[in-house]
Short mmCIF file of C-alpha atoms in Angstrom, two decimals:
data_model
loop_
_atom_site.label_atom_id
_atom_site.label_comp_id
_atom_site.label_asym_id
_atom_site.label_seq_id
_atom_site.Cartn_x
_atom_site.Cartn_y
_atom_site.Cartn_z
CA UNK A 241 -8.05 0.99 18.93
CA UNK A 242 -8.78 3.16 16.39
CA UNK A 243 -10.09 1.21 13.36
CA UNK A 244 -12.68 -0.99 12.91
CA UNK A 245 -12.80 -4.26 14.55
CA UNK A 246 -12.92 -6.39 11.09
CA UNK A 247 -9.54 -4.26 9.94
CA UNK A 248 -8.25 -4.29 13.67
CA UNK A 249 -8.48 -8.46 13.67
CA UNK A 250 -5.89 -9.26 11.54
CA UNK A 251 -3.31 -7.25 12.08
CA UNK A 252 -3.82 -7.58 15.95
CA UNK A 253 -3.25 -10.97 15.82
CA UNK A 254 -0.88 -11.82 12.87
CA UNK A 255 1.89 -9.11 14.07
CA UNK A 256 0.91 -7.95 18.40
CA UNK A 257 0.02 -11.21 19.89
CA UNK A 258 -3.84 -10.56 20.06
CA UNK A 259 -2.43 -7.09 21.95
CA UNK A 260 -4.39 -4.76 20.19
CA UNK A 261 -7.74 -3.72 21.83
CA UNK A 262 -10.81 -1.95 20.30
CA UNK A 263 -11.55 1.70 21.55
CA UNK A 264 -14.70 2.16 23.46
CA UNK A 265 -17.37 2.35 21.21
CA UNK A 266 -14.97 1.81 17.81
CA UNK A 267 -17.24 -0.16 16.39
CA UNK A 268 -20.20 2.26 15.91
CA UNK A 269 -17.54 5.28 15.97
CA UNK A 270 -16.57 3.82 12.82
CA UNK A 271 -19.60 2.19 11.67
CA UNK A 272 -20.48 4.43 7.78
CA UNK A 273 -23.23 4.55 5.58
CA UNK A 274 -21.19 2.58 2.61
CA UNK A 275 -20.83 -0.83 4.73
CA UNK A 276 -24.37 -1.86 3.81
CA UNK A 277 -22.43 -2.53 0.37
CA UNK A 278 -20.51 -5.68 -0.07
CA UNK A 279 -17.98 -4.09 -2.25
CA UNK A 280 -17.20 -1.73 1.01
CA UNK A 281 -17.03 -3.68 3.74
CA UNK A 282 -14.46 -2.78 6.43
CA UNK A 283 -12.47 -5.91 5.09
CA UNK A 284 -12.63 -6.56 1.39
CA UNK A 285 -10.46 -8.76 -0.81
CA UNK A 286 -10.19 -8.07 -4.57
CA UNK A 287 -8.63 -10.86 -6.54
CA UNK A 288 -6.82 -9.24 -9.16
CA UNK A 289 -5.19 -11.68 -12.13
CA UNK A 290 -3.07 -9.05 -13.38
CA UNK A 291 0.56 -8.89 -14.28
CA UNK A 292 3.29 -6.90 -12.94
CA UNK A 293 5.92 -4.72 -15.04
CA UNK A 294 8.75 -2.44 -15.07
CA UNK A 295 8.74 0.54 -16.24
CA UNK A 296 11.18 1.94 -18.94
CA UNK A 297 14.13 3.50 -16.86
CA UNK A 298 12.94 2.30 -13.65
CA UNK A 299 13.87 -0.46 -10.99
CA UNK A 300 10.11 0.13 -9.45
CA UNK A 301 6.94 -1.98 -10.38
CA UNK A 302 3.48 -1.64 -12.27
CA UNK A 303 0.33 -3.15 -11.97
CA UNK A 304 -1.64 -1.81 -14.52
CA UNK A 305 -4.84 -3.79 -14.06
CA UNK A 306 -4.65 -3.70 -10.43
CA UNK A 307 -4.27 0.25 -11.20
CA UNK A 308 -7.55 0.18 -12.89
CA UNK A 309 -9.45 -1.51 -10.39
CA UNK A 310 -8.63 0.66 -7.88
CA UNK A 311 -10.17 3.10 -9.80
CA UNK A 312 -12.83 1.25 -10.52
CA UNK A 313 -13.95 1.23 -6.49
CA UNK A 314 -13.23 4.39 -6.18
CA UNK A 315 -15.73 5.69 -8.76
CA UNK A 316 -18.33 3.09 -7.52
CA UNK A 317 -17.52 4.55 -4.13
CA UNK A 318 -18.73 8.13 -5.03
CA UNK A 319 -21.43 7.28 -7.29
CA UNK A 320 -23.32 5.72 -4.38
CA UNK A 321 -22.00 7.70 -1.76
CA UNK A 322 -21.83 11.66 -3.11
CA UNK A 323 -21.25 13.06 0.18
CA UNK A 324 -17.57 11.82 -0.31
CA UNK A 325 -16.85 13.97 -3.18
CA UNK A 326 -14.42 16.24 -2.47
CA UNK A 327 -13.61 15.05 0.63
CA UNK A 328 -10.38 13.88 1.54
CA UNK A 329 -11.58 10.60 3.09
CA UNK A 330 -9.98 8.37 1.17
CA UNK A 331 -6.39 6.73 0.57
CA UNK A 332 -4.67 4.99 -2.23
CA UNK A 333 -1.61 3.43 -1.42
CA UNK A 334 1.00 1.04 -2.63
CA UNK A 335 4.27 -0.50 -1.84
CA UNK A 336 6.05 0.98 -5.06
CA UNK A 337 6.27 4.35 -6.41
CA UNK A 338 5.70 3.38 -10.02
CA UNK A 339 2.38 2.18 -9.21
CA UNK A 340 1.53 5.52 -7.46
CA UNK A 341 2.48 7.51 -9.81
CA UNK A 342 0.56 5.59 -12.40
CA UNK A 343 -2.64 5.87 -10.09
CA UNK A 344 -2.03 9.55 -9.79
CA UNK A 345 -1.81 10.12 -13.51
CA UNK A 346 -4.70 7.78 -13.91
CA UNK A 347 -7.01 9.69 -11.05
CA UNK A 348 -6.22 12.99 -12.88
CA UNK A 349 -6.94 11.91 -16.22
CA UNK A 350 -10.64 10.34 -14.80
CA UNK A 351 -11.53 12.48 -12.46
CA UNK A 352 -9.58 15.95 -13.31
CA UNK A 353 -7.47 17.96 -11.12
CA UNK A 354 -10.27 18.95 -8.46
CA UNK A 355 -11.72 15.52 -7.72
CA UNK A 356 -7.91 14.24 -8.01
CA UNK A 357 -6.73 16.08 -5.69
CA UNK A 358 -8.81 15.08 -2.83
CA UNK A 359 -7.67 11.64 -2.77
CA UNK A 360 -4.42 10.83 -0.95
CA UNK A 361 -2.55 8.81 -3.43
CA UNK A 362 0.97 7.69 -1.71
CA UNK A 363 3.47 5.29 -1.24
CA UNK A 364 3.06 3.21 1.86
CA UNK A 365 5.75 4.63 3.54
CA UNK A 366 5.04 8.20 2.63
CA UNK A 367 1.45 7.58 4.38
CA UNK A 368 3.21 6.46 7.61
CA UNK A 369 1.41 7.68 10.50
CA UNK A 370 -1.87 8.57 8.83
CA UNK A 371 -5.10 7.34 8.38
CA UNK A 372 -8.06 7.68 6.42
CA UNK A 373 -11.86 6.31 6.25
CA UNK A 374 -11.37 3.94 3.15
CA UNK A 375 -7.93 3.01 2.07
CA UNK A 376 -7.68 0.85 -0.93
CA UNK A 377 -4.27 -1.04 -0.83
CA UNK A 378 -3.07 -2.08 -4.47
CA UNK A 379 -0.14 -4.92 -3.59
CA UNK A 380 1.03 -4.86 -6.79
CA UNK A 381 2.99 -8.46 -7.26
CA UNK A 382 1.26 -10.96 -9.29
CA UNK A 383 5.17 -13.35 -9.75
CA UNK A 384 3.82 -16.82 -9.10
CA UNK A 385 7.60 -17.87 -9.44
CA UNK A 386 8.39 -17.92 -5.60
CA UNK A 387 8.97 -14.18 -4.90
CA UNK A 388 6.77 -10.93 -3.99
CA UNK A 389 9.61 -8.91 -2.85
CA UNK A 390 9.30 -6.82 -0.14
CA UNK A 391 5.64 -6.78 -0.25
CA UNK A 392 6.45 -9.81 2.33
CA UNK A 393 8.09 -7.25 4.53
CA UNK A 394 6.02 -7.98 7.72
CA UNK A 395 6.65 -3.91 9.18
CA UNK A 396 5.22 -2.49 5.56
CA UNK A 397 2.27 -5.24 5.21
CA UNK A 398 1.49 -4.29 8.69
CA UNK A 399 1.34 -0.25 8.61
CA UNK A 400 -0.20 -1.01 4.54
CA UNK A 401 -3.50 -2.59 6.49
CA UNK A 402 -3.44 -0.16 9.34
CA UNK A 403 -4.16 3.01 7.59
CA UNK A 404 -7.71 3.02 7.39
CA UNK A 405 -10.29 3.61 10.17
CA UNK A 406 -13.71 2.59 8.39
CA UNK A 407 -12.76 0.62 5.59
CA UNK A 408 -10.20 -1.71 3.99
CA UNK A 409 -10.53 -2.33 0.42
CA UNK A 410 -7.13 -4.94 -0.82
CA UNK A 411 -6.31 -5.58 -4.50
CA UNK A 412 -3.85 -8.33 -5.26
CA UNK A 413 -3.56 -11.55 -6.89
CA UNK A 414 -4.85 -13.72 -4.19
CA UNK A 415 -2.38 -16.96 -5.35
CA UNK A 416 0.64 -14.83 -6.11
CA UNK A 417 0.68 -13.15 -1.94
CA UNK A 418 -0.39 -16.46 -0.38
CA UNK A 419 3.11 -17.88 -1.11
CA UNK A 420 3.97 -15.79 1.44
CA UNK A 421 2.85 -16.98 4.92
CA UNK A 422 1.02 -14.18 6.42
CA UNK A 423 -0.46 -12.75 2.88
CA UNK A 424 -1.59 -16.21 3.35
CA UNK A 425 -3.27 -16.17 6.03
CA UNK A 426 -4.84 -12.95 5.30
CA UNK A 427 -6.44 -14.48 1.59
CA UNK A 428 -7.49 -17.25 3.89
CA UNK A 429 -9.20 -14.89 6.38
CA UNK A 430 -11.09 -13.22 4.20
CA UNK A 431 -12.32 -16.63 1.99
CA UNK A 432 -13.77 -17.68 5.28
CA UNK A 433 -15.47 -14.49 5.99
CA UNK A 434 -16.91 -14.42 2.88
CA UNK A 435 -15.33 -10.95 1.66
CA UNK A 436 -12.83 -12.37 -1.10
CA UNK A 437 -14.27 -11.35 -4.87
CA UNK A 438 -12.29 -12.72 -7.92
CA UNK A 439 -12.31 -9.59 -10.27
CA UNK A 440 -13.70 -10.16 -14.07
CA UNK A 441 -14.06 -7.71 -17.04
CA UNK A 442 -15.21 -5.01 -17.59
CA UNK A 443 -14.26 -3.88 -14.12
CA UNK A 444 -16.07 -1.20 -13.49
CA UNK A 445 -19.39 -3.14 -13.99
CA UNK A 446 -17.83 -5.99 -12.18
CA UNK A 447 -17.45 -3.46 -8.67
CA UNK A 448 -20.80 -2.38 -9.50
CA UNK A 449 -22.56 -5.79 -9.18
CA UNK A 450 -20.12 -6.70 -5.57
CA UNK A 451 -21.85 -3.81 -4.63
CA UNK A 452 -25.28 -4.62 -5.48
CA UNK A 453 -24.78 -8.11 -3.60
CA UNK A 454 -24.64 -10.33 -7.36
CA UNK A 455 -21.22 -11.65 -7.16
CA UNK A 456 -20.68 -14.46 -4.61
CA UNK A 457 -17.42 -14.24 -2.61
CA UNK A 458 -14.79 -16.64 -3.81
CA UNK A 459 -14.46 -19.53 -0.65
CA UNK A 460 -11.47 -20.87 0.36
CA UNK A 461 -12.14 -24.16 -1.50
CA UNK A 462 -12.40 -23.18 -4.86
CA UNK A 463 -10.08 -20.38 -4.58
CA UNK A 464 -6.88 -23.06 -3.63
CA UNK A 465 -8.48 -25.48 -6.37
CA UNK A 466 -8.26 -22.71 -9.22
CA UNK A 467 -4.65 -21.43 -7.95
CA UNK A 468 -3.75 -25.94 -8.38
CA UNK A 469 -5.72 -25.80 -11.17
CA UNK A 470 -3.49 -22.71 -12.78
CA UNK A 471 0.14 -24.60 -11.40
CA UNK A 472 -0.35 -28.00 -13.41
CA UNK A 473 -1.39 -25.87 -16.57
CA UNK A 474 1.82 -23.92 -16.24
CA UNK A 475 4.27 -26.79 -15.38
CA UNK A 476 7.36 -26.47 -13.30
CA UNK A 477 8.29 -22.80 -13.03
CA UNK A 478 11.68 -21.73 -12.21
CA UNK A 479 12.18 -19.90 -8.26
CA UNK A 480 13.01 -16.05 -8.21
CA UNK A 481 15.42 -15.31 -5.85
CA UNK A 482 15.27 -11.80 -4.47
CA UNK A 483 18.67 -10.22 -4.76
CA UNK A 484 20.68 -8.50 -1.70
CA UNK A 485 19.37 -5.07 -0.91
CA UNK A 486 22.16 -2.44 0.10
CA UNK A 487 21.94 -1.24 3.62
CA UNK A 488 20.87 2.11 4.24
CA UNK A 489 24.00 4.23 5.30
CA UNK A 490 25.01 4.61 8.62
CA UNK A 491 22.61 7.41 10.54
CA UNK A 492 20.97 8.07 7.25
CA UNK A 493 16.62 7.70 7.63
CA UNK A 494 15.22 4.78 6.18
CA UNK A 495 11.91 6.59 5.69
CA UNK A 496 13.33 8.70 2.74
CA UNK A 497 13.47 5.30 0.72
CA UNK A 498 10.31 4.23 -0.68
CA UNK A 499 10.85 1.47 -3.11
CA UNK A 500 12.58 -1.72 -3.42
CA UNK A 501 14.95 -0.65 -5.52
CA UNK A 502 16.84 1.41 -2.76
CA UNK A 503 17.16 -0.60 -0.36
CA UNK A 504 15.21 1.06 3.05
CA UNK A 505 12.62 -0.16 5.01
CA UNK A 506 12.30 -3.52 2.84
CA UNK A 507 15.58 -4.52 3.69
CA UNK A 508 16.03 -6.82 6.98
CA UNK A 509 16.95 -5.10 10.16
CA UNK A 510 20.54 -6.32 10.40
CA UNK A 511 21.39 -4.55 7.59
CA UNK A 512 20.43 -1.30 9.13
CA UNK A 513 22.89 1.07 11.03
CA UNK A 514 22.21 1.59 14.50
CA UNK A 515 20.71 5.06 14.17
CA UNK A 516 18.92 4.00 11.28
CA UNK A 517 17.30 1.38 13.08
CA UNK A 518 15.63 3.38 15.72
CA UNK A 519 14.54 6.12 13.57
CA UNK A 520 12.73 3.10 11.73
CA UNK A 521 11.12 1.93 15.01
CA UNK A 522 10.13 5.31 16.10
CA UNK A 523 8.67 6.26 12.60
CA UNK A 524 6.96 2.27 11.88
CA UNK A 525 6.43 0.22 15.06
CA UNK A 526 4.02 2.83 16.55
CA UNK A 527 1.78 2.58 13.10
#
């Protein structure tokens, strides 16, 4: 397969039965100078404990810390590995379009319109079919009521960690995805592989010393105490209970929707019209 085998694993076996196989020679094919570096890994796991919002006049979501994390690697990225400026090796993406259009204003203002431009900022399902060396995944959902939305959508978690060939860099609130099953799994994964980081202030220094090998991964262990730990200090919290989604009109393409707020991909397969449904499968089983 295309990607490395540490980004290959998971996926393979979480969503096609073990059925995924590595290319010939896919692990040195994507073997780069940047995985000596903890912090860039082909499978990293940022903990982020930040907080999700809505923007004024929008249905979409924000993770504002998350958002300056990301940018946080990236700029870590380039200062030890200058032969990636300007090139467009890497992707940002994200389940909701309010988060990637905060990145993108948040790229331009850092970096300016050259550098900006270079880096593939998009929604998940706007960077269907496409890869990239690094992508950097920001989840978004830090609810630790019951619900991350859509982000549990097994088809869009799937193509989200199949986009990059070299590298995959996750930010997300560790507790808040694990009450989902296979986000679950995946925090677990990485705890045991010893590629899980719980993020602290100031971030940018923080991604500098994951890269210089002084932060220890988070285990498994200490990660479920602290998230037990954080439940008993917060009491009984009330459920969320994701509301219905509309279905996506007969024949129309779910691809055009992006966001949870309209319905598309996110929403479950029954609710899709016949035509609708294959164009999904031909656009998001293939990956």
């Amino acid at each position: 397969y295309r990607m490395h085998p540490a980004i290959r694993e998971f996926p393979s076996a979480t969503f096609y039965g073990g059925g995924l196989k590595d290319g010939a020679d896919v692990a040195a094919q994507t073997k780069r100078a940047w995985h000596a570096s903890p912090a860039f890994a082909p499978l990293v796991f940022y903990d982020v404990p930040g907080r999700e919002g809505t923007p004024a006049g929008s249905n979409s979501l924000v993770n504002t810390t998350e958002a300056e994390v990301v940018l946080s690697i990236y700029r870590e990225l380039i200062h030890r590995h200058p032969e990636l400026r300007g090139r467009p090796a890497v992707a940002v993406i994200s389940p909701y379009k309010a988060q990637v259009s905060l990145l993108r204003r948040l790229f331009l203002a850092a970096l300016g319109p050259d550098m900006a431009k270079t880096v593939d900022i998009n929604t998940i399902d706007g960077f269907q079919g496409r890869e990239k060396d690094v992508a950097i995944f920001s989840t978004v959902r830090s609810s630790r009521r019951g619900s991350i939305g859509f982000v549990a959508d097994e088809r869009r978690m799937n193509v989200g960690l199949t986009r990059a060939r070299s590298s995959l860099l996750v930010v997300g609130n560790a507790a808040a995805l694990a009450q989902d099953g296979n986000w679950g799994a995946l925090v677990s994964v990485c705890a045991t592989k010893g590629c899980l980081y719980s993020a602290a202030q100031p971030y940018n220094e923080f991604v500098g010393r994951v890269a210089e090998g002084q932060v220890a991964p988070q285990d498994l262990a200490s990660l479920q105490a602290r998230a037990k730990g954080k439940k008993e200090r917060n009491g009984p919290q009330k459920m969320e209970v994701d509301q219905p989604r509309p279905a996506v009109p007969e024949g129309d393409d779910p691809y055009l929707y992006s966001d949870e707020e309209e319905g598309g991909v996110g929403a479950p397969a029954s609710k899709l019209g016949s035509v609708a449904q294959g164009v999904w499968a031909k656009r998001h089983v293939k990956g």
